[in-house]
Coordinates of C-alpha atoms and ligand atoms in Angstrom, one line a residue:
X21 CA -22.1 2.0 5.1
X22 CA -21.6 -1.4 6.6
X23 CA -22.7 -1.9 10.4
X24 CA -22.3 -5.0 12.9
X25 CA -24.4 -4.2 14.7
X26 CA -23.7 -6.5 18.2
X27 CA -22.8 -9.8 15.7
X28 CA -22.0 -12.7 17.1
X29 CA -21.8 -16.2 15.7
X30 CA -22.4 -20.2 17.0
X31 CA -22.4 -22.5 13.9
X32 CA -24.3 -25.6 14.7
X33 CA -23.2 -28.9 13.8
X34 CA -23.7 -32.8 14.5
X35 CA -20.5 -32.7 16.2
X36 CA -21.5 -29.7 18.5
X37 CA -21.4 -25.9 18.4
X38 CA -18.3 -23.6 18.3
X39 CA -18.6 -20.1 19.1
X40 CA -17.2 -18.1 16.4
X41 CA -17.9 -14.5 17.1
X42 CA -18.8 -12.2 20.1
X43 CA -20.4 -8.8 20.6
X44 CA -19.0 -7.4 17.2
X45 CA -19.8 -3.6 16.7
X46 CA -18.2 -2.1 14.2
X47 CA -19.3 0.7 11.5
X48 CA -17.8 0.8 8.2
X49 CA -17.8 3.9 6.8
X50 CA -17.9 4.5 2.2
X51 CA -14.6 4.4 0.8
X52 CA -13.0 3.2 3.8
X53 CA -9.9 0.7 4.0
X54 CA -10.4 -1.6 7.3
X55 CA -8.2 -4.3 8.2
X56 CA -9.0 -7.5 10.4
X57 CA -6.5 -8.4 11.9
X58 CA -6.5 -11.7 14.5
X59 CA -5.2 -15.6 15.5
X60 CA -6.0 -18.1 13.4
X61 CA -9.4 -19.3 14.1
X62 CA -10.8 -16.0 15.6
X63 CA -13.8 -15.7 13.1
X64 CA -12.2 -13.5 10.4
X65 CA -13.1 -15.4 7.4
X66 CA -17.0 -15.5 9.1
X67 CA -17.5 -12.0 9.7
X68 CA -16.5 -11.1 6.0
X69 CA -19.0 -14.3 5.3
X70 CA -21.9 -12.4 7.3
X71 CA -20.8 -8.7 6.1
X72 CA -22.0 -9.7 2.8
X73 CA -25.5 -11.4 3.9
X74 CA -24.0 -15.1 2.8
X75 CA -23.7 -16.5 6.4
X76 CA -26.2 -15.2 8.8
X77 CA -25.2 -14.1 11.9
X78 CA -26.5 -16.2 15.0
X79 CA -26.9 -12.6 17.5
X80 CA -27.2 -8.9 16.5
X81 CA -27.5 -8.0 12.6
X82 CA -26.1 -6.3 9.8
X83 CA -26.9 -2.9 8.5
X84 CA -26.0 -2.2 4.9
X85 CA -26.6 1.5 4.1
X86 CA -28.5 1.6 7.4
X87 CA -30.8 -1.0 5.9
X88 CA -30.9 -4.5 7.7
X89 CA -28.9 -6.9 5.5
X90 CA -31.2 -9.6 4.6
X91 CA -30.1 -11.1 1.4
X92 CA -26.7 -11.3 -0.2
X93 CA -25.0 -7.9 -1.1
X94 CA -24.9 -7.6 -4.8
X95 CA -22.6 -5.4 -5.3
X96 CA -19.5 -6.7 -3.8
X97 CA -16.3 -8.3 -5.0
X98 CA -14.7 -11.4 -3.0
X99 CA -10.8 -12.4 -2.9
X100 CA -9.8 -15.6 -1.1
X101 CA -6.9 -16.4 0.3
X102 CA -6.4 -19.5 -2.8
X103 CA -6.8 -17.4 -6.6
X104 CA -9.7 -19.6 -7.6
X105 CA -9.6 -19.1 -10.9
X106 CA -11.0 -21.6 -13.7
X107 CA -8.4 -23.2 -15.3
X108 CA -9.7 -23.8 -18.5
X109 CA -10.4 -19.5 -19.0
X110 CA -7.1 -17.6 -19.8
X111 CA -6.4 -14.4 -17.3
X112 CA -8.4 -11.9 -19.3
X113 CA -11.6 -14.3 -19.3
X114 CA -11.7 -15.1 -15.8
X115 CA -11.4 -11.0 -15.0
X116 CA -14.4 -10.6 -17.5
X117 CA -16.4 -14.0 -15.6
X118 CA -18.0 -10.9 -13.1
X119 CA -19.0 -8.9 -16.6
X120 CA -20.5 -12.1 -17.7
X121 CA -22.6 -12.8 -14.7
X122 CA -24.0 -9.3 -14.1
X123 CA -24.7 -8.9 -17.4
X124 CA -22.5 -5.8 -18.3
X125 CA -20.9 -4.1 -21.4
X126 CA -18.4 -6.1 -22.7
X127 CA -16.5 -3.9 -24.9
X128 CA -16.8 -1.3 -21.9
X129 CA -15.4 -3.5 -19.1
X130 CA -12.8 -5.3 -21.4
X131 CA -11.0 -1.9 -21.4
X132 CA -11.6 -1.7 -17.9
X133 CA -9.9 -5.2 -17.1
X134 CA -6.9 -4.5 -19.1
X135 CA -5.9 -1.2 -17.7
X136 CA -6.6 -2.8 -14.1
X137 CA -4.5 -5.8 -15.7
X138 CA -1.7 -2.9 -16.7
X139 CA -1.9 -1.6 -12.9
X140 CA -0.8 -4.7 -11.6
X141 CA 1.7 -5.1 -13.8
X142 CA 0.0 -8.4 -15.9
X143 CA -0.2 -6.3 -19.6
X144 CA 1.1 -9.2 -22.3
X145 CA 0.1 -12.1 -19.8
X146 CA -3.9 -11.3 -20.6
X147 CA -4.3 -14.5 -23.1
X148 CA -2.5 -16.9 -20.5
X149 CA -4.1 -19.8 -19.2
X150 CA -3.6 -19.9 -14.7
X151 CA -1.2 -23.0 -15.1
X152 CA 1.1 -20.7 -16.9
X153 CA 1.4 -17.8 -14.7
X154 CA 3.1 -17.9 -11.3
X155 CA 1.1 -17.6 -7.7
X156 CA 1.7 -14.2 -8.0
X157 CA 0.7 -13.7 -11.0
X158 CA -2.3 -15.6 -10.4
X159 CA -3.3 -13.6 -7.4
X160 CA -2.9 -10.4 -9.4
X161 CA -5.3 -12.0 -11.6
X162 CA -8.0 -12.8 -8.8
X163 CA -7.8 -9.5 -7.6
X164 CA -8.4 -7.9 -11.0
X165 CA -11.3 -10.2 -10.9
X166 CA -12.7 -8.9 -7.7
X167 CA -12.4 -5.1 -8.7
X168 CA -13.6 -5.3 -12.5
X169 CA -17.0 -4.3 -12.3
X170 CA -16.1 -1.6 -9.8
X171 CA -17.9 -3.1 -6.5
X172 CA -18.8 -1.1 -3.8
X173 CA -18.2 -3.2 -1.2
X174 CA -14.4 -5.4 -1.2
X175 CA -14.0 -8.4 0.6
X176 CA -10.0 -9.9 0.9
X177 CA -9.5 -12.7 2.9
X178 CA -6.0 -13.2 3.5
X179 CA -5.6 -12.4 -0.4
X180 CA -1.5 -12.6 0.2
X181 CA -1.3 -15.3 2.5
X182 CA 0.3 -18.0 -0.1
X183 CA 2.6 -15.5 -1.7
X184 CA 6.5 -14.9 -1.0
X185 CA 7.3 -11.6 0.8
X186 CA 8.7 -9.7 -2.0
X187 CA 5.7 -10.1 -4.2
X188 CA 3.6 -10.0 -1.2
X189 CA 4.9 -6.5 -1.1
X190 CA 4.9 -5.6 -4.3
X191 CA 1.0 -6.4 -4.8
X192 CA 0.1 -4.5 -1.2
X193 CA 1.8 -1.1 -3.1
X194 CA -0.4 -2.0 -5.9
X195 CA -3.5 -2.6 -4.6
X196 CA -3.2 0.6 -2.1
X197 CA -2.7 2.3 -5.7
X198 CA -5.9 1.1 -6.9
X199 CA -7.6 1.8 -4.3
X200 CA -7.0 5.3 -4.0
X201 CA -8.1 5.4 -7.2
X202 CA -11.6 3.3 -6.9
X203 CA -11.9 4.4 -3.5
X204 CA -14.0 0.9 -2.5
X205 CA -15.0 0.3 0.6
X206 CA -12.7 -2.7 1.9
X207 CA -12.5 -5.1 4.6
X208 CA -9.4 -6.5 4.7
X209 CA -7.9 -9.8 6.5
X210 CA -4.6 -10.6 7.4
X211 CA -2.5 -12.2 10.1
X212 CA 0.2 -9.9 9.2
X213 CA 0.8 -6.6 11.2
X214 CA 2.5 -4.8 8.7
X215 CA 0.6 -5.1 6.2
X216 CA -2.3 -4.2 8.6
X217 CA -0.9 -1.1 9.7
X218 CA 0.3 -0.3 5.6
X219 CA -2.5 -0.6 3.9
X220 CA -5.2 0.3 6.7
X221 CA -7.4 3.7 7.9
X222 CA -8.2 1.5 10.8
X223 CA -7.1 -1.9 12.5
X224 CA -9.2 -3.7 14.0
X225 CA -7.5 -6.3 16.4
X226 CA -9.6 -9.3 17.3
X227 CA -9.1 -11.7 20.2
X228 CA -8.6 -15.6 20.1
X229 CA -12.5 -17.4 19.6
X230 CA -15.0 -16.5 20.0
X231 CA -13.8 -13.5 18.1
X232 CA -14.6 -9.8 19.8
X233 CA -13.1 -6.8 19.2
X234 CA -9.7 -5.9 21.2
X235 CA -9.1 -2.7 20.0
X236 CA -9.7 -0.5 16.8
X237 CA -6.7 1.4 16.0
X238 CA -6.9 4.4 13.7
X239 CA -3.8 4.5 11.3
X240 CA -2.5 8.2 10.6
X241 CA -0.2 8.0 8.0
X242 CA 0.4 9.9 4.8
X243 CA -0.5 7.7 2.0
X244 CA 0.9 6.9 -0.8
X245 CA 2.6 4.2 1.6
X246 CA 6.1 3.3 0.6
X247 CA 8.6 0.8 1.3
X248 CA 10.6 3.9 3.3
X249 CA 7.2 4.4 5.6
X250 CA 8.1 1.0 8.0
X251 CA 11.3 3.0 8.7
X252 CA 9.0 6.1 10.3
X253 CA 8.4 6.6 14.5
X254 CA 4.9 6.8 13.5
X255 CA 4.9 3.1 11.7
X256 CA 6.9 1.9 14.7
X257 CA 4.6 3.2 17.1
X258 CA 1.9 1.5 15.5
X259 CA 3.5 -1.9 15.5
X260 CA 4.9 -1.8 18.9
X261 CA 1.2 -0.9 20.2
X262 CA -0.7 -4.0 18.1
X263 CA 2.4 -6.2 19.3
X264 CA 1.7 -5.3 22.9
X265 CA -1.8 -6.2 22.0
X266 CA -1.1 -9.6 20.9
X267 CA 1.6 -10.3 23.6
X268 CA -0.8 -9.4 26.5
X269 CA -3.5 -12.0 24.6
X270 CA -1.1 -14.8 25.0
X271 CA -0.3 -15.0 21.5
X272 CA 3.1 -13.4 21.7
X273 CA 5.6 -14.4 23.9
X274 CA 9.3 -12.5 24.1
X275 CA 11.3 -14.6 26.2
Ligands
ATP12 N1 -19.1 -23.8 8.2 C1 -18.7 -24.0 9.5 N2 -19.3 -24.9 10.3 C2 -18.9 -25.1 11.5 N3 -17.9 -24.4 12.1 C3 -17.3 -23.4 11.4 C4 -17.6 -23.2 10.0 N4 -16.9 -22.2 9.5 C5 -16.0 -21.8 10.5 N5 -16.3 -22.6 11.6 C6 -15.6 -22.5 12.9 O1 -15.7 -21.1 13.4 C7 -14.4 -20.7 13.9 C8 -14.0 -19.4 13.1 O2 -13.7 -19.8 11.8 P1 -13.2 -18.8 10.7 O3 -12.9 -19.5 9.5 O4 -14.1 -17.6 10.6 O5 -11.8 -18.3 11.4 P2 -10.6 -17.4 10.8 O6 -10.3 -16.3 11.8 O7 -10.9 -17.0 9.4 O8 -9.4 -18.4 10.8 P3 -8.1 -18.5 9.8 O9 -7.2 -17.3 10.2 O10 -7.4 -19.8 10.2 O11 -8.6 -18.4 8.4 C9 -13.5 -21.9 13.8 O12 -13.4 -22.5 15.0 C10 -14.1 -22.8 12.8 O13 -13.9 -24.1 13.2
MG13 MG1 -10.1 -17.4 7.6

């Protein structure tokens, strides 16, 4: 569904160029949960960028349903690492913003944002303002945002990277839960192995900049995940490989 296709990156400024990205190939196939997982600074954040057509890639292209991406992808749905939601729309409002723009049924996709509201746990919050939910909370609320008019294509840039590790936890169960049900396609950033390896049909392990591919590592494990599933040989197997990975790049050191 989603092809880089040899991608590689140099963004230009007045204070010289920087080398973001490197010989990228990689195919995403429908319905698919992929995980990029890399050091800070490897080109993560860009190649999600250029996988939806809003950066254009430097080298190689981008096929989109075998179709050369040339303009933005329409039907996608974008979480950042920060919530951005507006604070002056309460939590149900800024899930219904996307219904707004495109233009969609609104009784239809109201009912649609509360029940993915209910999934992650936010029913009773819906008429709360941002400034009076938690980060958590807030996140839930983003992500809600992202999935309410049923994208094709997901985007999550570091989506838990401000949150504490038990609600970090709590929202990867729930989002693998939605998931299974929307069955999006999803590309997936994170600095955290774990969460790579628990919510992922594929790793894909990226070097230090410019950003190539180190390895793609296909993830076997029965899903639903669950909090028991770290404790498996098969989960440990997987982490031990991708630390390996990470120690032989320099970015690990076990002394
Ligand atoms: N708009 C831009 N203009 C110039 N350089 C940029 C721009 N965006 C990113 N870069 C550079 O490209 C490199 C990759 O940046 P990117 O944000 O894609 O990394 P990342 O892997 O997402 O990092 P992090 O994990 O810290 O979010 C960095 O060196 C950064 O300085
Ligand atoms: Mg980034």
């Amino acid at each position: 569904m989603l092809r880089f296709d040899n991608v590689g990156m140099e963004y230009r400024t007045f204070s010289g160029s920087t080398k973001a990205l490197e010989n990228i190939n990689l195919d995403v196939k429908s319905g698919e949960f992929v995980s990029i997982l890399g050091p800070s600074g490897c080109g993560k954040s860009t190649l999600l960028f250029i996988g939806t057509g809003l950066t254009k890639a430097s080298f190689g292209q981008v096929l989109f349903h075998d179709q050369p991406l040339t303009d933005t992808v329409n039907n996608v749905g974008f979480v950042f690492q920060d919530h951005l939601l507006l604070e002056w729309r309460n939590a149900i409002n800024n899930v219904m913003m996307q219904c707004e723009f495109r233009d969609l049924d609104k009784t239809k996709y109201l009912e649609k944002a509360k029940k993915l509201m209910a999934t992650v746990g936010l029913t009773g919050f819906e008429d709360k303002y941002p400034h009076e939910l938690s980060g958590g909370m807030q996140q839930r609320v983003s992500i809600c945002r992202a999935l309410v008019h049923g994208p094709e294509l997901l985007m999550m840039d570091e989506p838990f990277g401000a949150l504490d590790a038990l609600t970090r936890e709590q929202i990867r169960m729930d989002l693998e839960r939605i998931w299974m049900e929307e069955k999006n396609t999803v590309l997936f950033v994170t600095h955290d192995i774990n969460e790579a390896i628990l919510l992922s049909d594929r790793v894909v392990v990226m070097t230090p900049r410019p950003g190539t591919i180190r390895e793609i590592i296909d993830i076997d494990l029965p899903r639903p995940r669950k909090l028991s599933t770290t404790e498996t040989p098969e989960f440990y197997h997987y982490h031990k490989h991708i630390t390996q990975l990470f120690t032989e790049m320099g970015l690990l050191r076990d002394e």
